[in-house]
PDB file of C-alpha atoms in Angstrom:
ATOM      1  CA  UNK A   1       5.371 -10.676  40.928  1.00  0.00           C
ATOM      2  CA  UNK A   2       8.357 -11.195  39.196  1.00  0.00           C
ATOM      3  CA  UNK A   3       8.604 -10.495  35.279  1.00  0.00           C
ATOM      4  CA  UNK A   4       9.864 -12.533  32.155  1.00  0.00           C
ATOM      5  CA  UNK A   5      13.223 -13.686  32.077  1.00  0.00           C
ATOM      6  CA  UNK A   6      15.864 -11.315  31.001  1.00  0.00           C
ATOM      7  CA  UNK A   7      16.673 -11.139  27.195  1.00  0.00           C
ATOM      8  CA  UNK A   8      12.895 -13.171  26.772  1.00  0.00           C
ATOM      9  CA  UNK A   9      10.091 -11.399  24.495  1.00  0.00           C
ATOM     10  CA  UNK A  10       7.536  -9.370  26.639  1.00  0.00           C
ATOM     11  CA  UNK A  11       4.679 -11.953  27.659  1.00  0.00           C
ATOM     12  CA  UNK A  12       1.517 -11.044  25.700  1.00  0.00           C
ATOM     13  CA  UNK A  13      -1.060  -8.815  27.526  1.00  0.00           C
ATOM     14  CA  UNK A  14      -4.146  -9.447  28.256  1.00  0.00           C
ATOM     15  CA  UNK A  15      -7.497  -9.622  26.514  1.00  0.00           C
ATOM     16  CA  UNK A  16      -8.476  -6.263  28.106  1.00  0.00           C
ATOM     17  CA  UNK A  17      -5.184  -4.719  27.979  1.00  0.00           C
ATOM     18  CA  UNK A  18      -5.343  -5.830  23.870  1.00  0.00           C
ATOM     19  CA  UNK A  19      -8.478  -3.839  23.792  1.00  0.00           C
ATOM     20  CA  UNK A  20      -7.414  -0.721  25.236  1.00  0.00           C
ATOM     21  CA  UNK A  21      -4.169  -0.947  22.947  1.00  0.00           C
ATOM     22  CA  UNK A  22      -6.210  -1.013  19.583  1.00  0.00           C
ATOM     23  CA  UNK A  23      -8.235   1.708  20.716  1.00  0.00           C
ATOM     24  CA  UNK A  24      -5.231   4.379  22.106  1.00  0.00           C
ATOM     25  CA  UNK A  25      -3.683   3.317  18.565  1.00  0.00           C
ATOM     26  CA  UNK A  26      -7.004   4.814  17.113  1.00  0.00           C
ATOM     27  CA  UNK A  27      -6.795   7.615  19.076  1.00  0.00           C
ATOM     28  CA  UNK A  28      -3.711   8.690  19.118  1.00  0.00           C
ATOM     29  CA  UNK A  29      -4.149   8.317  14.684  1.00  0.00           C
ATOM     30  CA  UNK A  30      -7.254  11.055  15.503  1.00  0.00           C
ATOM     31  CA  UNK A  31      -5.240  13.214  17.586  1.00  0.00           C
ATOM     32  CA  UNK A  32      -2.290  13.357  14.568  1.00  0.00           C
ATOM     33  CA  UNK A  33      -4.699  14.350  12.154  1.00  0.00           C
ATOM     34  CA  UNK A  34      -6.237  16.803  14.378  1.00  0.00           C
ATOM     35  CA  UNK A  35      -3.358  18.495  15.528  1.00  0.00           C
ATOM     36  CA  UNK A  36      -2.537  18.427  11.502  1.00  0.00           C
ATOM     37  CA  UNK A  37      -5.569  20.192  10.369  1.00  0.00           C
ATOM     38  CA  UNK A  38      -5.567  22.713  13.107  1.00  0.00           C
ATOM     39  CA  UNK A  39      -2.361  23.871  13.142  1.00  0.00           C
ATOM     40  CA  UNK A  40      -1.092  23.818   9.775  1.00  0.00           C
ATOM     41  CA  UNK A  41      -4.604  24.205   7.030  1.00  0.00           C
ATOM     42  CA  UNK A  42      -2.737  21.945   4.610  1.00  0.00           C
ATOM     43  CA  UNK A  43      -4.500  20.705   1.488  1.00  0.00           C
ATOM     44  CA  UNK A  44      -2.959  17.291   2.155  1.00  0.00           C
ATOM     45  CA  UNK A  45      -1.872  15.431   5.334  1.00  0.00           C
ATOM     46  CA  UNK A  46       1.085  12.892   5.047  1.00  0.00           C
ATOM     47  CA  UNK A  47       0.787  11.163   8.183  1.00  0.00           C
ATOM     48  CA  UNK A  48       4.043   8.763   8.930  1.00  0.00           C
ATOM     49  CA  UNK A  49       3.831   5.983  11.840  1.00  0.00           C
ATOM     50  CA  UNK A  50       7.127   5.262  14.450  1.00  0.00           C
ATOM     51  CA  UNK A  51       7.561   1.839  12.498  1.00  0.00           C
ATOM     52  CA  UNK A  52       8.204   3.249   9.231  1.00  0.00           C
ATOM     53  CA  UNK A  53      11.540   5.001   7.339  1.00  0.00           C
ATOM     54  CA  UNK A  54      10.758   7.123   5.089  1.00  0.00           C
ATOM     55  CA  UNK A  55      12.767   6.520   1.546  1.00  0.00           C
ATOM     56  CA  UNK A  56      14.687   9.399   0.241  1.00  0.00           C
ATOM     57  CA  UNK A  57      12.548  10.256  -2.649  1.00  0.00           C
ATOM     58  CA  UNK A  58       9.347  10.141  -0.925  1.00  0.00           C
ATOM     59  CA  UNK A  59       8.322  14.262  -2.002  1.00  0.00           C
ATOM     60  CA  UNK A  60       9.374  13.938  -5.080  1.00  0.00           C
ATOM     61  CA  UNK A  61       7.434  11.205  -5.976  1.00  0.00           C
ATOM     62  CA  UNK A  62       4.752  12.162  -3.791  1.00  0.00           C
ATOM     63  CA  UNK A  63       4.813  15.831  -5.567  1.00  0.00           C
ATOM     64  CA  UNK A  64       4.713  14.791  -9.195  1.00  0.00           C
ATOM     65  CA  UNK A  65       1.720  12.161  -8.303  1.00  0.00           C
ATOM     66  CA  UNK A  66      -0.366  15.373  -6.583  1.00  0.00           C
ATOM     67  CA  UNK A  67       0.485  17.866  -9.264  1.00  0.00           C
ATOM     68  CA  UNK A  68       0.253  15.546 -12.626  1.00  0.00           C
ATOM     69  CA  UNK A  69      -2.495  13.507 -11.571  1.00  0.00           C
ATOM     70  CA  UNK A  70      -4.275  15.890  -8.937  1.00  0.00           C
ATOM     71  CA  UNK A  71      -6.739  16.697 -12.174  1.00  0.00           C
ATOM     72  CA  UNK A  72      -7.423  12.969 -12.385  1.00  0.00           C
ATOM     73  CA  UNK A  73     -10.757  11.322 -10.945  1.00  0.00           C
ATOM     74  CA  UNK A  74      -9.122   8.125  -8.886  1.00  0.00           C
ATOM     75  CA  UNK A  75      -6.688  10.771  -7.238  1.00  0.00           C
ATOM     76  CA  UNK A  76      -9.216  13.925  -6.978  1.00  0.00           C
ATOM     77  CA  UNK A  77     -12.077  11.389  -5.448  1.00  0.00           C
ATOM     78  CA  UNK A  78      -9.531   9.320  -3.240  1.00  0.00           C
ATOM     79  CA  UNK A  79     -10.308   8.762   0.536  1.00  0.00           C
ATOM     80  CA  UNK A  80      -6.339   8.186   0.826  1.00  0.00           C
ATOM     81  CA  UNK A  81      -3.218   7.088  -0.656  1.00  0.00           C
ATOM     82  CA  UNK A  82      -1.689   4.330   1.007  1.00  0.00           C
ATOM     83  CA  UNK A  83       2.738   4.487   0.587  1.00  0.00           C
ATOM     84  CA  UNK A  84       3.250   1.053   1.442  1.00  0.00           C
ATOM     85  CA  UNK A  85       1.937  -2.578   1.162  1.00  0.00           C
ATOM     86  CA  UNK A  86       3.759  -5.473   2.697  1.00  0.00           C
ATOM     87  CA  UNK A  87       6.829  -7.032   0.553  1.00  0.00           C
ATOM     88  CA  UNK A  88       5.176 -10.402   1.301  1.00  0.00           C
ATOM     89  CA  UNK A  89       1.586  -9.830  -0.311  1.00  0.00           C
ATOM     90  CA  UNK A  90       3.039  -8.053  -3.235  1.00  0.00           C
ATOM     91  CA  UNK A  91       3.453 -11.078  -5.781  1.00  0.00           C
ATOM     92  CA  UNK A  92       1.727 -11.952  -8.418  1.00  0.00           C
ATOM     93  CA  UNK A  93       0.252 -15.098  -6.961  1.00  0.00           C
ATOM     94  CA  UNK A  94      -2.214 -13.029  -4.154  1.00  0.00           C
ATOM     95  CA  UNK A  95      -5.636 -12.507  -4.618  1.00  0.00           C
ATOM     96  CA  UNK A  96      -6.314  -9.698  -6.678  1.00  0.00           C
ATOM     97  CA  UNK A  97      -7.483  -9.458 -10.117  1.00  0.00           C
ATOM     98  CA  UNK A  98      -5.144  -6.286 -10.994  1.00  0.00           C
ATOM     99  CA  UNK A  99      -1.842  -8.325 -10.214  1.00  0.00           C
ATOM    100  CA  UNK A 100      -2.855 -11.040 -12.296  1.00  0.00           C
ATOM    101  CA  UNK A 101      -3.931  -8.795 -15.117  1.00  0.00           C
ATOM    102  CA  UNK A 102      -0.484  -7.516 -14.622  1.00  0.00           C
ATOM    103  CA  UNK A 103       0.812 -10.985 -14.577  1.00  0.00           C
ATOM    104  CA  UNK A 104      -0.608 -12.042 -17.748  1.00  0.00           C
ATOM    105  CA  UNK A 105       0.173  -8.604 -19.425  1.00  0.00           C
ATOM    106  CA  UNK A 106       4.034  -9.052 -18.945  1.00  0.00           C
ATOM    107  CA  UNK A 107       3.719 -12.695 -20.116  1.00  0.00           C
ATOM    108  CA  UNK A 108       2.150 -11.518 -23.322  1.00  0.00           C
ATOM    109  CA  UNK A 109       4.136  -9.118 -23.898  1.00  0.00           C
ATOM    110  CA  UNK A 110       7.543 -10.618 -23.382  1.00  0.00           C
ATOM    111  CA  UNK A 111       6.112 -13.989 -25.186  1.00  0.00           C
ATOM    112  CA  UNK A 112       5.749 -11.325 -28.201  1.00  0.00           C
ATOM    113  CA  UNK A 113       9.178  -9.780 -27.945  1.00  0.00           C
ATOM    114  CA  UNK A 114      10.711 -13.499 -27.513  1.00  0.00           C
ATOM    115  CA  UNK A 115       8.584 -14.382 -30.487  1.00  0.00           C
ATOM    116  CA  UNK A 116      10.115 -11.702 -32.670  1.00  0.00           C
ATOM    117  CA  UNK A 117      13.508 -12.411 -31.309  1.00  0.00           C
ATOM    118  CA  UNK A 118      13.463 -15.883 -32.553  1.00  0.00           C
ATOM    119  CA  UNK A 119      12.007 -14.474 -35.597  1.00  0.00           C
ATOM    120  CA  UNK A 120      14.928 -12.687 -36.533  1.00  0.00           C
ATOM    121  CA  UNK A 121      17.307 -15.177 -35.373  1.00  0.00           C
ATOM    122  CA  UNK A 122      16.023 -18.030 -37.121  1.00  0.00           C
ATOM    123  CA  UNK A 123      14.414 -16.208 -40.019  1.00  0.00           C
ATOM    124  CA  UNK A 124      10.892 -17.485 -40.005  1.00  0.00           C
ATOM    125  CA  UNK A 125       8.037 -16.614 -37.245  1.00  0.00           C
ATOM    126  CA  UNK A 126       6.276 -18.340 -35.028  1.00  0.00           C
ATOM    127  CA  UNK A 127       3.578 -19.655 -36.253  1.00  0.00           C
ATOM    128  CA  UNK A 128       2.647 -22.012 -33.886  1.00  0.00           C
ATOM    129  CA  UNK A 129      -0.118 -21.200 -31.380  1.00  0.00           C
ATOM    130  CA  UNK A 130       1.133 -23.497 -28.868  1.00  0.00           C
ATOM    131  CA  UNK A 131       5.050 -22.460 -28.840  1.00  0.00           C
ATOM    132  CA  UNK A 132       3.983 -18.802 -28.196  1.00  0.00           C
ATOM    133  CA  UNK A 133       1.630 -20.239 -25.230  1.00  0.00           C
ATOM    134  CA  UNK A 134       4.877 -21.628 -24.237  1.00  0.00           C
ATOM    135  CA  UNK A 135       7.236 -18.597 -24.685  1.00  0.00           C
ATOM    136  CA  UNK A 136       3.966 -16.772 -22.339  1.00  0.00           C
ATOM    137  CA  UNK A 137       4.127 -18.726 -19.669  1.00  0.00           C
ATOM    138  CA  UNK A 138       7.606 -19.001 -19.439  1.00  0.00           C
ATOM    139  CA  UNK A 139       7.811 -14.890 -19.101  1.00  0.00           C
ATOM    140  CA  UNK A 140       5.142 -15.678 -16.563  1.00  0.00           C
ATOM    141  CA  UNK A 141       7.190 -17.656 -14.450  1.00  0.00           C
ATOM    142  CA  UNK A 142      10.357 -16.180 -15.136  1.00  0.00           C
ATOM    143  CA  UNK A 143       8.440 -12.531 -13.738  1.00  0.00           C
ATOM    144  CA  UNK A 144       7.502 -14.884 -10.743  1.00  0.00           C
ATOM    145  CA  UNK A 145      10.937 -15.990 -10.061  1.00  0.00           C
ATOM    146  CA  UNK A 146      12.419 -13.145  -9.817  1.00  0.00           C
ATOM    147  CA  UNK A 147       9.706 -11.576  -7.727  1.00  0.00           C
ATOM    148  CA  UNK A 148       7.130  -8.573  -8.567  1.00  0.00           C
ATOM    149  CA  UNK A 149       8.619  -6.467  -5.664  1.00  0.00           C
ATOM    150  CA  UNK A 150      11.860  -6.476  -6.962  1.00  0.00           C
ATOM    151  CA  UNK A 151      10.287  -6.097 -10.931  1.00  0.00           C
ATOM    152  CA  UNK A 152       8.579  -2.847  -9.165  1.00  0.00           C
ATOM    153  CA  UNK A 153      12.164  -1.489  -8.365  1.00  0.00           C
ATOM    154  CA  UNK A 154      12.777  -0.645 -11.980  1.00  0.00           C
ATOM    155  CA  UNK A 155       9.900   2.336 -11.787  1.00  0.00           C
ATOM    156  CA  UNK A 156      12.421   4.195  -8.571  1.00  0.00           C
ATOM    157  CA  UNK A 157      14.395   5.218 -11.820  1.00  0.00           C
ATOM    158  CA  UNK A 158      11.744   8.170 -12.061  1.00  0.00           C
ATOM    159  CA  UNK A 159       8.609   9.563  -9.990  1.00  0.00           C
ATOM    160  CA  UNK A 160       6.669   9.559 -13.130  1.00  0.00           C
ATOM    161  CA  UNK A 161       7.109   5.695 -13.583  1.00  0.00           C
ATOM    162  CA  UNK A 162       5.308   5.194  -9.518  1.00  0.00           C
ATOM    163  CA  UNK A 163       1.997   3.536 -10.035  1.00  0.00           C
ATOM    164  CA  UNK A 164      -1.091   3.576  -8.479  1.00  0.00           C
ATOM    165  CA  UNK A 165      -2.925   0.389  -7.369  1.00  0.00           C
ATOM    166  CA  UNK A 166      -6.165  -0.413  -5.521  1.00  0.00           C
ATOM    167  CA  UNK A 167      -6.009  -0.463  -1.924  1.00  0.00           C
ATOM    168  CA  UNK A 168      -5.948  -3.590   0.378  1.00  0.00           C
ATOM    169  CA  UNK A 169      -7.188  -3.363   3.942  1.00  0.00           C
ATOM    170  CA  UNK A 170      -3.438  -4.372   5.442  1.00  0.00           C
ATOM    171  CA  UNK A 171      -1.383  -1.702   7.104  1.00  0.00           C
ATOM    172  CA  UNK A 172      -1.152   2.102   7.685  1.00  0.00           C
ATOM    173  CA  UNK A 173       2.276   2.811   8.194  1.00  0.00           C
ATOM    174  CA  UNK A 174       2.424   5.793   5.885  1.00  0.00           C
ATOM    175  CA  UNK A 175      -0.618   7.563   4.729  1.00  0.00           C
ATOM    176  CA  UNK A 176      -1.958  10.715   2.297  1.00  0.00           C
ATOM    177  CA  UNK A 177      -4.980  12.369   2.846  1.00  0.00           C
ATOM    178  CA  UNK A 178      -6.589  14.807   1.235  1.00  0.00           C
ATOM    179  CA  UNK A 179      -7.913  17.600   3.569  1.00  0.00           C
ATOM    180  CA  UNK A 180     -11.390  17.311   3.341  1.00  0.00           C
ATOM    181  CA  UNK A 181     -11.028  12.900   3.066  1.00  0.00           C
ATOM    182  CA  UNK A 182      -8.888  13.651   6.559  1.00  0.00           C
ATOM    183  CA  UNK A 183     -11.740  15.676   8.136  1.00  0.00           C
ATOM    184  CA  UNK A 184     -13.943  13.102   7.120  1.00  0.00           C
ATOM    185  CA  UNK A 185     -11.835  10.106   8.862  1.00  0.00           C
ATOM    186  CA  UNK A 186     -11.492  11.607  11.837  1.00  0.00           C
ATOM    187  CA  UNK A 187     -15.323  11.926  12.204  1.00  0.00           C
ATOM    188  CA  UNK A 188     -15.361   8.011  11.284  1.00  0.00           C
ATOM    189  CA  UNK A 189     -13.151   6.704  13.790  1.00  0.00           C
ATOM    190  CA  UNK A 190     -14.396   8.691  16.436  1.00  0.00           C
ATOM    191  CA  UNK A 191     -17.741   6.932  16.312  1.00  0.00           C
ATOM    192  CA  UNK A 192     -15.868   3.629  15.702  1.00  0.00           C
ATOM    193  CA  UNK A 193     -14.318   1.598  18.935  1.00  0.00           C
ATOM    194  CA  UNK A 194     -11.031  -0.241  17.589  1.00  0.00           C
ATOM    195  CA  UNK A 195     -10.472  -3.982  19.296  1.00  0.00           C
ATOM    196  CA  UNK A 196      -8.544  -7.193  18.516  1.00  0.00           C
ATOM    197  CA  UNK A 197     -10.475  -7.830  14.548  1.00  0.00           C
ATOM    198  CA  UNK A 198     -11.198  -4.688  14.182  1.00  0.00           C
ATOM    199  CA  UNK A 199      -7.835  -2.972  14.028  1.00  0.00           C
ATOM    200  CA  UNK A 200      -7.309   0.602  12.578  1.00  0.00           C
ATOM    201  CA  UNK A 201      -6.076  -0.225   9.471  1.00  0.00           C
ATOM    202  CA  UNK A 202      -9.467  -2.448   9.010  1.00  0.00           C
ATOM    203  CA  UNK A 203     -11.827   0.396  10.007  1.00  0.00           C
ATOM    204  CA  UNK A 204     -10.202   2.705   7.667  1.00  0.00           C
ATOM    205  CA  UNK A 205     -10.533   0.054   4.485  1.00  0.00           C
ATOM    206  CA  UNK A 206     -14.289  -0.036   5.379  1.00  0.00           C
ATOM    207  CA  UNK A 207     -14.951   3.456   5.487  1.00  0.00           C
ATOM    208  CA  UNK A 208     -14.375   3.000   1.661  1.00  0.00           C
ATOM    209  CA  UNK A 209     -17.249   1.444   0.788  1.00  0.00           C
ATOM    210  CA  UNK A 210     -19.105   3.384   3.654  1.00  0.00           C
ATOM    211  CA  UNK A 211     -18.561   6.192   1.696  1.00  0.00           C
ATOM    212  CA  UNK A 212     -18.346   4.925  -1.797  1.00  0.00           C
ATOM    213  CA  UNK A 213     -14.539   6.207  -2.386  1.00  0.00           C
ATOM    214  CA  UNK A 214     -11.584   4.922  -3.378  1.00  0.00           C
ATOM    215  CA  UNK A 215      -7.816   4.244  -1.795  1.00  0.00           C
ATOM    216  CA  UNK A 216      -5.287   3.725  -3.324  1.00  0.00           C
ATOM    217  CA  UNK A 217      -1.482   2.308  -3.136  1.00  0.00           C
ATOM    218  CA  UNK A 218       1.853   3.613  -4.391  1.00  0.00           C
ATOM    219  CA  UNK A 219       3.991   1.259  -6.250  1.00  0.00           C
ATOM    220  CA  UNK A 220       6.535   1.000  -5.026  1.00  0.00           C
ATOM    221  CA  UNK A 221       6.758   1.261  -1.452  1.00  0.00           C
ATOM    222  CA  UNK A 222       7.834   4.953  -0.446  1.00  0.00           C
ATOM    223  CA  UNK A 223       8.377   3.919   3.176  1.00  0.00           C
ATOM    224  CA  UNK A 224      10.180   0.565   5.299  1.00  0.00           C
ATOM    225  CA  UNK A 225       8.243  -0.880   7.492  1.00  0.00           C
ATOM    226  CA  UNK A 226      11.633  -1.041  10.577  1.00  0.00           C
ATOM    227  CA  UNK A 227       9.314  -2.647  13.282  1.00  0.00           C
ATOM    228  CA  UNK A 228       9.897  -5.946  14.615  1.00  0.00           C
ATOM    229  CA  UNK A 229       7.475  -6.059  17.775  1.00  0.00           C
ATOM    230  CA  UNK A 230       3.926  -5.202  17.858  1.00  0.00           C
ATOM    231  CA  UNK A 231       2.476  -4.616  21.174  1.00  0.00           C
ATOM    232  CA  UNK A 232      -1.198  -4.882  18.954  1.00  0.00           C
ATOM    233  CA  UNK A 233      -0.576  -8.380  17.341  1.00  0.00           C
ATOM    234  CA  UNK A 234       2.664  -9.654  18.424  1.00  0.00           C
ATOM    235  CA  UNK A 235       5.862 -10.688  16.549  1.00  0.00           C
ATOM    236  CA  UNK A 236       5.467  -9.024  13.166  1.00  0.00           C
TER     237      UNK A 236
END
């Protein structure tokens, strides 16, 4: 049989071939770990996918958030650390109730610093409830136009300015684990078959609430995500 046209994308497999891709993926994310744990008794396991680039200040950042907040509970208590989270889900404007705390934080507060500024230009403050509404939501979408992931640049200036954020289910290029959380995974997605819906990366977001812990995400990204082509799901 002859095969796709040279130069032409790869055609897609099929259903059964899918299924067998999801769950090598899983496996060969136990045997990592495994071969981690075994060979090397590390307190933490930084597990890095073929996709994904690692940035240049990765340990750094990754030391000072281990050290300074290892004494903390969301850290200490942590299933995992997720070290990136897709540019594209990463605005304000997504579903999740930190960002728009966030949102409305740095609309508040650069409403108040415009406030003042006028102040002191025009020598009377602004008394007006409506024109500081105004000056809000203009920081608001001024934040929004220029775009939260490159706002989140600003923190590379030090590790101790990298934030942690809740954990969403998408993606597993680059992961921390704890030793005792890794143990624990590997037990988890050995009794768990991976297929097309239930991916990896899904399995390992439910485990959270399997086992009433936390993830969480570094802000910003300490890896690129380099691939192009998924064999699991396609273009990416």
């Amino acid at each position: 049989r002859s095969g796709p046209p040279a130069g032409s994308l790869p055609l897609p497999p099929s259903p059964t071939e899918v299924d067998n891709l999801f769950e090598k993926e899983k496996k060969d994310y136990i045997f990592c770990l495994n071969q981690s744990l075994s060979l090397f008794r590390p307190r933490h396991v930084l597990l890095v996918e073929d996709d994904a680039v690692p940035r240049p200040d990765i340990f750094p950042v990754l030391r000072d958030l281990l050290r300074r907040r290892s004494a903390k509970r969301q850290v200490r208590e942590s299933l995992y650390l997720k070290l990136y989270h897709p540019e594209r889900l990463q605005g304000y404007l997504n579903p999740e109730p930190m960002r728009l705390a966030e949102w409305v934080g740095l609309g508040l507060v650069g409403g108040s610093a415009l406030a003042l500024a006028a102040r002191r230009v025009v020598g009377k403050p602004t008394r007006s409830k409506t024109s500081f509404l105004l000056l809000v939501v203009y920081c608001m979408g001024l934040a929004e136009m220029l775009g939260r992931t490159y706002l989140l640049e600003l923190r590379r200036c030090s590790p101790q300015l990298y934030a942690l954020a809740p954990v969403t289910e998408c993606c597993t290029p680059a992961m921390v684990y704890p030793a005792p959380a890794a143990r624990l995974v590997v037990r988890y997605l050995q009794h768990v078959h991976c297929r097309p819906g239930l991916a990896k990366d899904t399995v390992l977001y439910q485990a959270l609430s399997l086992y009433g812990q936390h993830g969480y995400s570094v802000e910003p990204n300490l890896v690129s995500h380099v691939g192009f082509y998924s064999t699991l799901r396609g273009l990416g």
